mmCIF file of C-alpha atoms and ligand atoms in Angstrom:
data_model
loop_
_atom_site.group_PDB
_atom_site.id
_atom_site.type_symbol
_atom_site.label_atom_id
_atom_site.label_comp_id
_atom_site.label_asym_id
_atom_site.label_seq_id
_atom_site.Cartn_x
_atom_site.Cartn_y
_atom_site.Cartn_z
ATOM 1 C CA MET U 25 -29.474 89.426 -37.459
ATOM 2 C CA ASP U 26 -33.177 90.114 -36.997
ATOM 3 C CA ALA U 27 -33.443 91.529 -33.495
ATOM 4 C CA LYS U 28 -37.217 91.858 -33.638
ATOM 5 C CA GLY U 29 -39.859 89.357 -32.662
ATOM 6 C CA LYS U 30 -39.010 86.339 -30.569
ATOM 7 C CA VAL U 31 -35.411 85.425 -29.853
ATOM 8 C CA LYS U 32 -34.519 82.472 -32.088
ATOM 9 C CA ILE U 33 -32.786 79.696 -30.196
ATOM 10 C CA GLY U 34 -30.836 76.649 -31.337
ATOM 11 C CA ILE U 35 -30.435 73.732 -28.940
ATOM 12 C CA ILE U 36 -27.428 71.409 -28.945
ATOM 13 C CA GLY U 37 -28.489 67.974 -27.738
ATOM 14 C CA SER U 38 -31.790 66.172 -28.011
ATOM 15 C CA GLN U 39 -32.161 64.183 -24.821
ATOM 16 C CA PHE U 40 -32.867 64.970 -21.159
ATOM 17 C CA GLN U 41 -31.962 68.624 -20.654
ATOM 18 C CA ALA U 42 -32.676 69.531 -24.280
ATOM 19 C CA ASP U 43 -36.169 68.241 -23.655
ATOM 20 C CA ILE U 44 -36.499 70.477 -20.586
ATOM 21 C CA HIS U 45 -35.309 73.508 -22.571
ATOM 22 C CA ALA U 46 -37.684 72.901 -25.484
ATOM 23 C CA ASP U 47 -40.612 72.121 -23.196
ATOM 24 C CA SER U 48 -39.842 75.185 -21.049
ATOM 25 C CA LEU U 49 -40.017 77.464 -24.075
ATOM 26 C CA ARG U 50 -43.198 75.719 -25.173
ATOM 27 C CA ILE U 51 -44.964 76.611 -21.926
ATOM 28 C CA MET U 52 -43.467 80.122 -21.803
ATOM 29 C CA PRO U 53 -43.390 81.089 -25.481
ATOM 30 C CA HIS U 54 -43.718 84.860 -25.519
ATOM 31 C CA GLU U 55 -40.010 85.885 -25.645
ATOM 32 C CA ALA U 56 -38.202 83.067 -27.427
ATOM 33 C CA GLU U 57 -38.691 80.128 -29.771
ATOM 34 C CA VAL U 58 -36.600 77.094 -30.611
ATOM 35 C CA VAL U 59 -35.944 77.137 -34.355
ATOM 36 C CA ALA U 60 -33.240 74.464 -34.604
ATOM 37 C CA VAL U 61 -31.822 71.424 -32.878
ATOM 38 C CA ALA U 62 -28.448 69.792 -33.439
ATOM 39 C CA SER U 63 -27.598 66.333 -32.204
ATOM 40 C CA PRO U 64 -25.260 63.722 -33.691
ATOM 41 C CA THR U 65 -27.770 60.864 -33.753
ATOM 42 C CA PRO U 66 -30.007 61.755 -36.736
ATOM 43 C CA GLY U 67 -33.069 59.815 -35.638
ATOM 44 C CA ASN U 68 -33.012 61.370 -32.194
ATOM 45 C CA ALA U 69 -32.764 64.959 -33.396
ATOM 46 C CA ALA U 70 -35.507 64.422 -35.998
ATOM 47 C CA HIS U 71 -37.794 62.807 -33.434
ATOM 48 C CA PHE U 72 -37.152 65.664 -31.015
ATOM 49 C CA ALA U 73 -37.809 68.258 -33.734
ATOM 50 C CA LYS U 74 -41.092 66.604 -34.632
ATOM 51 C CA ARG U 75 -42.259 66.522 -31.018
ATOM 52 C CA TYR U 76 -41.622 70.226 -30.498
ATOM 53 C CA HIS U 77 -42.383 71.436 -34.057
ATOM 54 C CA ILE U 78 -38.795 72.616 -34.557
ATOM 55 C CA PRO U 79 -38.253 73.391 -38.234
ATOM 56 C CA ARG U 80 -34.490 72.856 -38.623
ATOM 57 C CA VAL U 81 -32.517 69.725 -37.739
ATOM 58 C CA PHE U 82 -28.743 69.286 -37.831
ATOM 59 C CA THR U 83 -26.432 66.399 -37.002
ATOM 60 C CA ASP U 84 -23.415 68.720 -36.701
ATOM 61 C CA TYR U 85 -23.945 71.684 -34.404
ATOM 62 C CA ARG U 86 -21.337 73.692 -36.319
ATOM 63 C CA GLU U 87 -23.679 73.676 -39.316
ATOM 64 C CA MET U 88 -26.470 75.023 -37.105
ATOM 65 C CA LEU U 89 -24.183 77.857 -36.017
ATOM 66 C CA LYS U 90 -24.069 79.082 -39.639
ATOM 67 C CA GLU U 91 -27.773 79.967 -39.507
ATOM 68 C CA PRO U 92 -27.742 83.778 -39.452
ATOM 69 C CA ASP U 93 -31.036 84.319 -37.636
ATOM 70 C CA ILE U 94 -30.195 82.210 -34.572
ATOM 71 C CA GLU U 95 -29.338 84.588 -31.717
ATOM 72 C CA MET U 96 -28.809 82.241 -28.809
ATOM 73 C CA VAL U 97 -27.671 78.624 -28.490
ATOM 74 C CA SER U 98 -28.160 76.413 -25.464
ATOM 75 C CA ILE U 99 -25.669 73.659 -24.731
ATOM 76 C CA CYS U 100 -27.431 70.537 -23.496
ATOM 77 C CA ALA U 101 -24.561 68.127 -24.177
ATOM 78 C CA PRO U 102 -22.100 66.255 -21.917
ATOM 79 C CA ASN U 103 -19.830 68.311 -19.628
ATOM 80 C CA SER U 104 -16.647 67.485 -21.535
ATOM 81 C CA LEU U 105 -18.024 69.256 -24.638
ATOM 82 C CA HIS U 106 -19.110 72.546 -23.020
ATOM 83 C CA ALA U 107 -15.819 74.394 -23.558
ATOM 84 C CA GLN U 108 -15.371 73.663 -27.268
ATOM 85 C CA MET U 109 -19.046 74.290 -27.996
ATOM 86 C CA THR U 110 -18.944 77.614 -26.150
ATOM 87 C CA LYS U 111 -15.937 78.730 -28.173
ATOM 88 C CA ASP U 112 -17.621 77.749 -31.447
ATOM 89 C CA ILE U 113 -20.896 79.481 -30.542
ATOM 90 C CA ALA U 114 -19.087 82.659 -29.484
ATOM 91 C CA ALA U 115 -17.073 82.675 -32.714
ATOM 92 C CA ALA U 116 -20.379 82.478 -34.606
ATOM 93 C CA GLY U 117 -21.499 85.648 -32.776
ATOM 94 C CA LYS U 118 -24.353 84.057 -30.817
ATOM 95 C CA HIS U 119 -25.201 84.277 -27.130
ATOM 96 C CA ILE U 120 -24.564 81.132 -25.117
ATOM 97 C CA VAL U 121 -26.570 79.331 -22.474
ATOM 98 C CA CYS U 122 -24.249 76.737 -20.982
ATOM 99 C CA GLU U 123 -25.751 74.056 -18.797
ATOM 100 C CA LYS U 124 -24.060 73.266 -15.515
ATOM 101 C CA PRO U 125 -21.280 72.466 -14.707
ATOM 102 C CA LEU U 126 -19.477 75.164 -16.685
ATOM 103 C CA ALA U 127 -16.543 73.027 -17.815
ATOM 104 C CA MET U 128 -14.133 70.234 -16.880
ATOM 105 C CA THR U 129 -11.241 72.503 -15.841
ATOM 106 C CA VAL U 130 -10.816 76.009 -14.471
ATOM 107 C CA ALA U 131 -8.571 76.879 -17.444
ATOM 108 C CA GLU U 132 -11.389 75.883 -19.827
ATOM 109 C CA GLY U 133 -13.857 78.000 -17.862
ATOM 110 C CA GLU U 134 -11.555 81.022 -17.979
ATOM 111 C CA GLU U 135 -11.099 80.596 -21.709
ATOM 112 C CA MET U 136 -14.880 80.346 -22.244
ATOM 113 C CA ILE U 137 -15.409 83.639 -20.418
ATOM 114 C CA ALA U 138 -12.586 85.339 -22.341
ATOM 115 C CA VAL U 139 -13.805 84.093 -25.730
ATOM 116 C CA ALA U 140 -17.382 85.269 -25.083
ATOM 117 C CA LYS U 141 -16.063 88.724 -24.133
ATOM 118 C CA GLN U 142 -13.819 88.835 -27.175
ATOM 119 C CA HIS U 143 -16.759 88.163 -29.495
ATOM 120 C CA GLY U 144 -19.131 90.472 -27.628
ATOM 121 C CA VAL U 145 -21.656 87.773 -26.726
ATOM 122 C CA LEU U 146 -23.164 86.769 -23.383
ATOM 123 C CA LEU U 147 -22.110 83.577 -21.651
ATOM 124 C CA MET U 148 -25.046 82.679 -19.400
ATOM 125 C CA TYR U 149 -24.820 79.811 -16.961
ATOM 126 C CA GLY U 150 -27.793 77.478 -16.607
ATOM 127 C CA GLU U 151 -28.639 77.363 -12.913
ATOM 128 C CA GLU U 152 -32.375 77.058 -12.508
ATOM 129 C CA LEU U 153 -32.314 77.089 -8.703
ATOM 130 C CA LEU U 154 -31.834 80.859 -9.009
ATOM 131 C CA PHE U 155 -35.250 80.935 -10.712
ATOM 132 C CA THR U 156 -37.123 78.306 -8.685
ATOM 133 C CA PRO U 157 -40.231 80.162 -7.452
ATOM 134 C CA LYS U 158 -40.262 78.624 -3.987
ATOM 135 C CA TYR U 159 -36.569 79.291 -3.396
ATOM 136 C CA LEU U 160 -36.922 82.806 -4.820
ATOM 137 C CA LYS U 161 -39.586 83.513 -2.223
ATOM 138 C CA VAL U 162 -37.211 82.467 0.569
ATOM 139 C CA LYS U 163 -34.476 84.690 -0.914
ATOM 140 C CA GLU U 164 -36.936 87.584 -1.147
ATOM 141 C CA MET U 165 -37.825 87.165 2.552
ATOM 142 C CA ALA U 166 -34.144 86.900 3.517
ATOM 143 C CA ASP U 167 -33.309 90.081 1.581
ATOM 144 C CA ALA U 168 -36.203 91.856 3.311
ATOM 145 C CA GLY U 169 -34.618 90.975 6.668
ATOM 146 C CA ALA U 170 -37.094 88.275 7.705
ATOM 147 C CA PHE U 171 -34.377 86.073 9.214
ATOM 148 C CA GLY U 172 -31.920 88.755 10.360
ATOM 149 C CA LYS U 173 -28.328 87.942 9.496
ATOM 150 C CA VAL U 174 -28.284 84.555 7.770
ATOM 151 C CA TYR U 175 -25.579 82.296 9.206
ATOM 152 C CA LEU U 176 -26.376 78.938 7.603
ATOM 153 C CA VAL U 177 -27.884 77.899 4.262
ATOM 154 C CA LYS U 178 -28.427 74.228 3.502
ATOM 155 C CA GLN U 179 -29.187 72.805 0.077
ATOM 156 C CA SER U 180 -29.646 69.171 -0.793
ATOM 157 C CA GLU U 181 -30.288 67.441 -4.105
ATOM 158 C CA LYS U 182 -30.490 63.664 -4.252
ATOM 159 C CA HIS U 183 -31.730 60.847 -6.458
ATOM 160 C CA PHE U 184 -30.634 57.332 -7.432
ATOM 161 C CA GLY U 185 -28.299 58.337 -10.228
ATOM 162 C CA PRO U 186 -28.335 59.864 -13.700
ATOM 163 C CA HIS U 187 -30.170 58.710 -16.757
ATOM 164 C CA SER U 188 -27.306 58.559 -19.329
ATOM 165 C CA ASP U 189 -24.096 56.502 -19.529
ATOM 166 C CA TRP U 190 -21.737 59.452 -19.925
ATOM 167 C CA PHE U 191 -22.467 60.765 -16.392
ATOM 168 C CA TRP U 192 -20.954 57.582 -14.932
ATOM 169 C CA ASP U 193 -17.809 57.916 -17.069
ATOM 170 C CA VAL U 194 -15.524 60.348 -15.246
ATOM 171 C CA ASN U 195 -13.705 61.193 -18.489
ATOM 172 C CA ARG U 196 -16.880 62.766 -19.825
ATOM 173 C CA SER U 197 -18.475 63.990 -16.591
ATOM 174 C CA GLY U 198 -15.432 64.995 -14.535
ATOM 175 C CA GLY U 199 -16.932 63.634 -11.324
ATOM 176 C CA GLY U 200 -19.960 62.168 -9.592
ATOM 177 C CA ALA U 201 -22.657 63.541 -7.310
ATOM 178 C CA LEU U 202 -20.650 66.637 -6.287
ATOM 179 C CA MET U 203 -19.824 67.600 -9.883
ATOM 180 C CA ASP U 204 -23.329 66.834 -11.160
ATOM 181 C CA LEU U 205 -25.544 68.011 -8.308
ATOM 182 C CA GLY U 206 -23.207 69.921 -6.008
ATOM 183 C CA CYS U 207 -22.869 72.642 -8.606
ATOM 184 C CA HIS U 208 -26.539 73.488 -7.898
ATOM 185 C CA GLY U 209 -26.005 73.798 -4.151
ATOM 186 C CA ILE U 210 -22.785 75.795 -4.488
ATOM 187 C CA ALA U 211 -24.309 78.197 -7.046
ATOM 188 C CA PHE U 212 -27.470 78.552 -4.987
ATOM 189 C CA THR U 213 -25.841 79.236 -1.617
ATOM 190 C CA TYR U 214 -23.260 81.601 -3.165
ATOM 191 C CA TRP U 215 -26.050 83.590 -4.824
ATOM 192 C CA PHE U 216 -28.302 83.422 -1.752
ATOM 193 C CA LEU U 217 -25.524 84.905 0.388
ATOM 194 C CA GLY U 218 -25.082 87.845 -1.993
ATOM 195 C CA ARG U 219 -22.034 86.385 -3.748
ATOM 196 C CA SER U 220 -19.894 86.680 -0.648
ATOM 197 C CA PRO U 221 -16.588 85.029 -1.640
ATOM 198 C CA ILE U 222 -16.177 81.354 -0.697
ATOM 199 C CA THR U 223 -13.190 81.114 1.645
ATOM 200 C CA SER U 224 -12.954 77.371 2.314
ATOM 201 C CA VAL U 225 -14.404 74.008 1.344
ATOM 202 C CA TYR U 226 -14.542 70.799 3.391
ATOM 203 C CA CYS U 227 -15.903 67.715 1.715
ATOM 204 C CA GLN U 228 -16.431 64.023 2.444
ATOM 205 C CA MET U 229 -17.551 61.573 -0.191
ATOM 206 C CA GLY U 230 -17.883 57.899 -0.945
ATOM 207 C CA THR U 231 -19.154 55.348 -3.436
ATOM 208 C CA TYR U 232 -21.709 53.392 -1.474
ATOM 209 C CA VAL U 233 -24.089 51.887 -4.033
ATOM 210 C CA HIS U 234 -22.806 52.200 -7.593
ATOM 211 C CA GLY U 235 -19.186 51.036 -7.301
ATOM 212 C CA ALA U 236 -19.662 48.371 -9.977
ATOM 213 C CA LYS U 237 -20.777 51.005 -12.453
ATOM 214 C CA THR U 238 -18.527 54.026 -11.872
ATOM 215 C CA LYS U 239 -15.294 55.318 -10.324
ATOM 216 C CA ALA U 240 -17.231 58.416 -9.283
ATOM 217 C CA GLU U 241 -18.558 59.202 -5.811
ATOM 218 C CA ASP U 242 -22.273 58.580 -5.421
ATOM 219 C CA ASP U 243 -22.659 60.594 -2.219
ATOM 220 C CA ALA U 244 -21.013 63.830 -1.077
ATOM 221 C CA LEU U 245 -21.232 66.171 1.907
ATOM 222 C CA CYS U 246 -19.795 69.625 1.495
ATOM 223 C CA ILE U 247 -19.308 72.526 3.934
ATOM 224 C CA LEU U 248 -18.499 75.946 2.506
ATOM 225 C CA GLU U 249 -17.376 78.976 4.499
ATOM 226 C CA PHE U 250 -18.040 82.468 3.141
ATOM 227 C CA ALA U 251 -16.210 85.761 3.699
ATOM 228 C CA ASN U 252 -19.322 87.249 5.366
ATOM 229 C CA GLY U 253 -19.122 84.635 8.120
ATOM 230 C CA ALA U 254 -21.955 82.400 6.889
ATOM 231 C CA THR U 255 -21.686 78.678 6.255
ATOM 232 C CA ALA U 256 -23.362 76.407 3.704
ATOM 233 C CA LEU U 257 -23.985 72.688 4.018
ATOM 234 C CA ILE U 258 -24.565 70.941 0.720
ATOM 235 C CA GLU U 259 -25.672 67.323 0.457
ATOM 236 C CA ASN U 260 -25.725 65.425 -2.810
ATOM 237 C CA SER U 261 -26.436 61.856 -3.715
ATOM 238 C CA TRP U 262 -26.789 59.430 -6.585
ATOM 239 C CA ALA U 263 -27.540 56.729 -4.009
ATOM 240 C CA ARG U 264 -30.837 58.011 -2.651
ATOM 241 C CA ARG U 265 -33.770 55.740 -3.442
ATOM 242 C CA GLY U 266 -37.230 57.025 -4.221
ATOM 243 C CA GLY U 267 -36.843 59.646 -6.960
ATOM 244 C CA MET U 268 -35.699 63.254 -6.945
ATOM 245 C CA ASP U 269 -35.408 65.202 -3.678
ATOM 246 C CA ASP U 270 -34.430 68.885 -3.575
ATOM 247 C CA LYS U 271 -34.678 71.153 -0.559
ATOM 248 C CA ILE U 272 -33.201 74.145 1.218
ATOM 249 C CA GLU U 273 -33.065 75.376 4.815
ATOM 250 C CA VAL U 274 -32.114 78.906 5.783
ATOM 251 C CA PHE U 275 -31.148 79.859 9.330
ATOM 252 C CA GLY U 276 -30.679 83.430 10.513
ATOM 253 C CA GLU U 277 -30.307 85.199 13.839
ATOM 254 C CA ALA U 278 -33.988 86.177 13.682
ATOM 255 C CA GLY U 279 -35.702 83.393 11.785
ATOM 256 C CA VAL U 280 -35.678 80.251 9.716
ATOM 257 C CA SER U 281 -37.305 78.931 6.549
ATOM 258 C CA TYR U 282 -37.594 75.437 5.074
ATOM 259 C CA ALA U 283 -38.481 74.814 1.444
ATOM 260 C CA ASN U 284 -38.865 71.376 -0.028
ATOM 261 C CA LEU U 285 -39.301 71.416 -3.771
ATOM 262 C CA HIS U 286 -40.782 67.972 -4.103
ATOM 263 C CA MET U 287 -42.567 66.907 -0.947
ATOM 264 C CA GLY U 288 -43.701 70.467 -0.376
ATOM 265 C CA ASN U 289 -45.257 70.691 -3.816
ATOM 266 C CA ALA U 290 -46.606 67.178 -3.924
ATOM 267 C CA MET U 291 -49.939 65.560 -3.228
ATOM 268 C CA PRO U 292 -49.234 62.452 -1.106
ATOM 269 C CA THR U 293 -50.957 59.800 -3.179
ATOM 270 C CA TYR U 294 -51.674 56.086 -2.871
ATOM 271 C CA SER U 295 -52.402 53.954 -5.945
ATOM 272 C CA GLU U 296 -52.684 50.146 -6.328
ATOM 273 C CA SER U 297 -52.511 50.290 -10.110
ATOM 274 C CA GLY U 298 -50.037 53.137 -10.646
ATOM 275 C CA TYR U 299 -50.480 56.074 -12.984
ATOM 276 C CA GLY U 300 -48.542 57.970 -15.655
ATOM 277 C CA TYR U 301 -45.788 60.046 -14.021
ATOM 278 C CA ALA U 302 -44.957 61.102 -10.472
ATOM 279 C CA VAL U 303 -41.726 63.105 -10.474
ATOM 280 C CA GLU U 304 -38.266 63.068 -12.030
ATOM 281 C CA LYS U 305 -36.521 59.709 -11.558
ATOM 282 C CA ALA U 306 -39.340 58.223 -9.465
ATOM 283 C CA PRO U 307 -38.934 54.430 -9.692
ATOM 284 C CA THR U 308 -42.663 53.638 -9.518
ATOM 285 C CA THR U 309 -46.117 55.174 -9.365
ATOM 286 C CA LYS U 310 -47.599 52.309 -7.335
ATOM 287 C CA GLY U 311 -48.195 52.450 -3.593
ATOM 288 C CA TRP U 312 -47.459 55.736 -1.835
ATOM 289 C CA THR U 313 -46.000 58.370 -4.177
ATOM 290 C CA TYR U 314 -45.556 62.147 -4.263
ATOM 291 C CA PRO U 315 -46.572 63.423 -7.694
ATOM 292 C CA VAL U 316 -45.566 66.987 -8.534
ATOM 293 C CA PHE U 317 -47.576 69.414 -10.617
ATOM 294 C CA GLU U 318 -46.194 72.075 -12.992
ATOM 295 C CA GLU U 319 -42.797 70.440 -12.593
ATOM 296 C CA LEU U 320 -40.952 72.618 -15.120
ATOM 297 C CA TRP U 321 -42.366 75.816 -13.673
ATOM 298 C CA ASN U 322 -41.565 74.777 -10.117
ATOM 299 C CA TYR U 323 -37.938 74.172 -11.099
ATOM 300 C CA GLY U 324 -37.644 77.541 -12.832
ATOM 301 C CA THR U 325 -36.185 76.581 -16.202
ATOM 302 C CA PRO U 326 -38.897 78.366 -18.252
ATOM 303 C CA GLN U 327 -38.299 81.534 -16.231
ATOM 304 C CA GLU U 328 -34.518 81.111 -16.558
ATOM 305 C CA LEU U 329 -34.551 80.733 -20.347
ATOM 306 C CA THR U 330 -37.013 83.598 -20.798
ATOM 307 C CA HIS U 331 -34.756 85.794 -18.670
ATOM 308 C CA PHE U 332 -31.706 84.749 -20.730
ATOM 309 C CA ALA U 333 -33.551 85.540 -23.971
ATOM 310 C CA ARG U 334 -34.364 88.997 -22.628
ATOM 311 C CA CYS U 335 -30.709 89.432 -21.633
ATOM 312 C CA GLY U 336 -29.718 88.666 -25.218
ATOM 313 C CA ARG U 337 -31.793 91.650 -26.293
ATOM 314 C CA GLY U 338 -30.336 93.903 -23.586
ATOM 315 C CA LYS U 339 -33.622 94.039 -21.646
ATOM 316 C CA GLU U 340 -32.218 92.421 -18.502
ATOM 317 C CA THR U 341 -28.804 91.655 -16.985
ATOM 318 C CA PRO U 342 -27.920 87.963 -16.573
ATOM 319 C CA ARG U 343 -28.649 86.636 -13.108
ATOM 320 C CA SER U 344 -26.300 83.717 -13.678
ATOM 321 C CA THR U 345 -23.103 84.098 -15.704
ATOM 322 C CA GLY U 346 -19.988 82.259 -16.817
ATOM 323 C CA GLU U 347 -18.188 83.978 -13.924
ATOM 324 C CA ASP U 348 -20.651 82.387 -11.474
ATOM 325 C CA GLY U 349 -20.091 79.019 -13.127
ATOM 326 C CA LEU U 350 -16.356 79.487 -12.667
ATOM 327 C CA VAL U 351 -16.728 80.271 -8.942
ATOM 328 C CA VAL U 352 -18.729 77.048 -8.632
ATOM 329 C CA LEU U 353 -16.147 75.027 -10.571
ATOM 330 C CA LYS U 354 -13.304 76.333 -8.397
ATOM 331 C CA ALA U 355 -15.237 75.298 -5.272
ATOM 332 C CA ILE U 356 -15.855 71.862 -6.814
ATOM 333 C CA TYR U 357 -12.116 71.430 -7.400
ATOM 334 C CA ALA U 358 -11.448 72.417 -3.787
ATOM 335 C CA GLY U 359 -14.187 69.971 -2.694
ATOM 336 C CA TYR U 360 -12.590 66.988 -4.430
ATOM 337 C CA ALA U 361 -9.166 68.056 -3.129
ATOM 338 C CA SER U 362 -10.605 68.263 0.388
ATOM 339 C CA ALA U 363 -12.095 64.761 0.178
ATOM 340 C CA GLY U 364 -8.824 63.449 -1.274
ATOM 341 C CA GLU U 365 -6.636 65.062 1.340
ATOM 342 C CA GLY U 366 -9.039 64.608 4.261
ATOM 343 C CA ARG U 367 -8.877 68.252 5.323
ATOM 344 C CA LYS U 368 -10.453 71.652 4.836
ATOM 345 C CA ILE U 369 -9.118 73.497 1.770
ATOM 346 C CA ALA U 370 -8.755 77.284 1.797
ATOM 347 C CA LEU U 371 -9.656 79.214 -1.348
ATOM 348 C CA PRO U 372 -8.190 80.290 -3.688
ATOM 349 C CA TYR U 373 -6.996 76.752 -4.347
ATOM 350 C CA GLN U 374 -4.676 75.819 -7.198
ATOM 351 C CA PRO U 375 -4.985 72.205 -8.377
ATOM 352 C CA PRO U 376 -1.744 70.472 -9.377
ATOM 353 C CA ALA U 377 -0.709 71.416 -12.944
ATOM 354 C CA GLY U 378 -2.174 69.117 -15.568
ATOM 355 C CA THR U 379 -5.273 68.077 -13.560
ATOM 356 C CA LYS U 380 -7.870 67.255 -16.202
ATOM 357 C CA ARG U 381 -10.865 66.284 -14.039
ATOM 358 C CA PRO U 382 -11.906 67.422 -10.571
ATOM 359 C CA ILE U 383 -12.484 63.876 -9.373
ATOM 360 C CA ASP U 384 -8.809 62.947 -9.824
ATOM 361 C CA LEU U 385 -8.023 65.025 -6.742
ATOM 362 C CA TRP U 386 -10.128 62.598 -4.727
ATOM 363 C CA LEU U 387 -9.232 59.359 -6.557
ATOM 364 C CA ASN U 388 -5.479 60.050 -6.232
ATOM 365 C CA GLY U 389 -5.578 61.536 -2.734
ATOM 366 C CA PRO U 390 -4.382 59.854 0.486
ATOM 367 C CA ALA U 391 -7.890 60.002 2.010
ATOM 368 C CA TYR U 392 -9.615 58.272 -0.953
ATOM 369 C CA ARG U 393 -12.012 55.558 0.214
ATOM 370 C CA GLN U 394 -12.506 52.398 -1.834
ATOM 371 C CA PRO U 395 -16.121 51.835 -2.942
ATOM 372 C CA THR U 396 -18.285 49.972 -0.469
ATOM 373 C CA LYS U 397 -18.785 46.357 -1.576
ATOM 374 C CA PRO U 398 -22.501 45.652 -2.018
HETATM 375 N N1 NAD T 405 -29.858 72.090 -14.956
HETATM 376 C C1 NAD T 405 -30.143 70.849 -14.670
HETATM 377 O O1 NAD T 405 -30.831 70.570 -13.710
HETATM 378 C C2 NAD T 405 -29.626 69.768 -15.554
HETATM 379 C C3 NAD T 405 -30.295 68.539 -15.598
HETATM 380 C C4 NAD T 405 -29.800 67.551 -16.438
HETATM 381 C C5 NAD T 405 -28.647 67.769 -17.172
HETATM 382 N N2 NAD T 405 -28.018 68.986 -17.094
HETATM 383 C C6 NAD T 405 -26.782 69.232 -17.867
HETATM 384 O O2 NAD T 405 -27.116 69.261 -19.243
HETATM 385 C C7 NAD T 405 -26.071 68.680 -20.011
HETATM 386 C C8 NAD T 405 -26.677 67.537 -20.848
HETATM 387 O O3 NAD T 405 -27.157 66.536 -19.968
HETATM 388 P P1 NAD T 405 -28.395 65.586 -20.360
HETATM 389 O O4 NAD T 405 -28.944 65.097 -19.091
HETATM 390 O O5 NAD T 405 -29.267 66.259 -21.328
HETATM 391 O O6 NAD T 405 -27.614 64.404 -21.085
HETATM 392 P P2 NAD T 405 -28.244 63.383 -22.130
HETATM 393 O O7 NAD T 405 -27.307 62.226 -22.185
HETATM 394 O O8 NAD T 405 -29.674 63.133 -21.812
HETATM 395 O O9 NAD T 405 -28.177 64.164 -23.503
HETATM 396 C C9 NAD T 405 -26.930 64.539 -24.042
HETATM 397 C C10 NAD T 405 -27.152 65.033 -25.467
HETATM 398 O O10 NAD T 405 -25.910 65.522 -25.965
HETATM 399 C C11 NAD T 405 -25.804 65.093 -27.305
HETATM 400 N N3 NAD T 405 -24.426 65.102 -27.772
HETATM 401 C C12 NAD T 405 -23.446 64.233 -27.440
HETATM 402 N N4 NAD T 405 -22.333 64.541 -28.157
HETATM 403 C C13 NAD T 405 -22.643 65.608 -28.925
HETATM 404 C C14 NAD T 405 -21.931 66.364 -29.883
HETATM 405 N N5 NAD T 405 -20.659 66.093 -30.179
HETATM 406 N N6 NAD T 405 -22.572 67.362 -30.522
HETATM 407 C C15 NAD T 405 -23.848 67.650 -30.230
HETATM 408 N N7 NAD T 405 -24.578 66.973 -29.321
HETATM 409 C C16 NAD T 405 -23.971 65.961 -28.682
HETATM 410 C C17 NAD T 405 -26.390 63.692 -27.284
HETATM 411 O O11 NAD T 405 -26.708 63.274 -28.595
HETATM 412 C C18 NAD T 405 -27.628 63.929 -26.421
HETATM 413 O O12 NAD T 405 -28.682 64.386 -27.197
HETATM 414 C C19 NAD T 405 -25.010 68.213 -19.019
HETATM 415 O O13 NAD T 405 -23.983 69.154 -18.940
HETATM 416 C C20 NAD T 405 -25.764 68.121 -17.706
HETATM 417 O O14 NAD T 405 -24.945 68.336 -16.571
HETATM 418 C C21 NAD T 405 -28.493 69.977 -16.321
#
């Protein structure tokens, strides 16, 4: 493998997150380049390749893995495919960037970590909130003692629901708003608090708006307790109107900081006619809107992928790993169990043998709530 020049990356998938990965490396091109894309729908992959000037196109990702010069592969495919893809990429001797959530089950996650180790490749876990410039600044201030001992970290990510069918199908997603968006809040607060172990999870959830479309919860509230005494409150929703909303609040004995990724970076704007694009999942650009600028950069994905490329060359140590993804997945399982049982769940938590999807612990639990009728 040519370990000189830019790190050559192959992307699996050609839709939403694949687009963010390719675009991120387009705006931050000095360490890595996308040389191949693999996606089962031929027209889609070819169209994607043309847009980003990607020379090699595959319909079967396993064929892409045979390319000797590709050093790193990013998985931008549905959750249910992450485990098998990770195993195949590791067996091909390439570093892995796995998008969140790590996997459908804890056993899969453990196997992914073991297989990467066995083949001597890195399993890096895509969690861009660890690279989001505004949130990094708050972490930097916290680590410098600006807030004294931090006792509460809040993170919230909400919008009106995902863009693709598979998210709504619990067999392919594993769960709803908590599985999809809660993994950001859990990963972020765990990292923010210095990876203090999570000791308990309490969660409430419901399906308030999208019951006709999915068995999954479209709103979730989650309280985590950490071994260092701090607490996290994580709010997630697929029922929130008005486009993407992502924010954090940090409370310490000696200070506080609020960071809102969207409103805080936006220019409150009024337009009668509308305009091109406001922000992810915004339903309209007419009337009052909050357009973002440098959206990719403000999220941190270009910085994340550049960091991962450098890790592949041994220049940096991964900030977000398969092990982190597994911690998050275990907390997600405890979260669904908590909502299903209507009580706080202490960690470590062992789901019943044979559990294939986190959401089953809620759907089959005594505290499950039927979807709200519209
Ligand atoms: N970090 C983030 O903020 C973020 C945002 C969105 C999605 N994601 C994650 O990224 C992953 C992909 O989500 P998305 O929004 O891009 O979904 P999407 O539906 O937009 O795209 C999924 C892609 O996977 C491809 N695919 C499906 N089956 C495949 C197979 N067998 N082999 C190869 N490719 C296959 C599809 O063709 C499609 O191109 C998910 O795990 C999701 O949770 C992360």
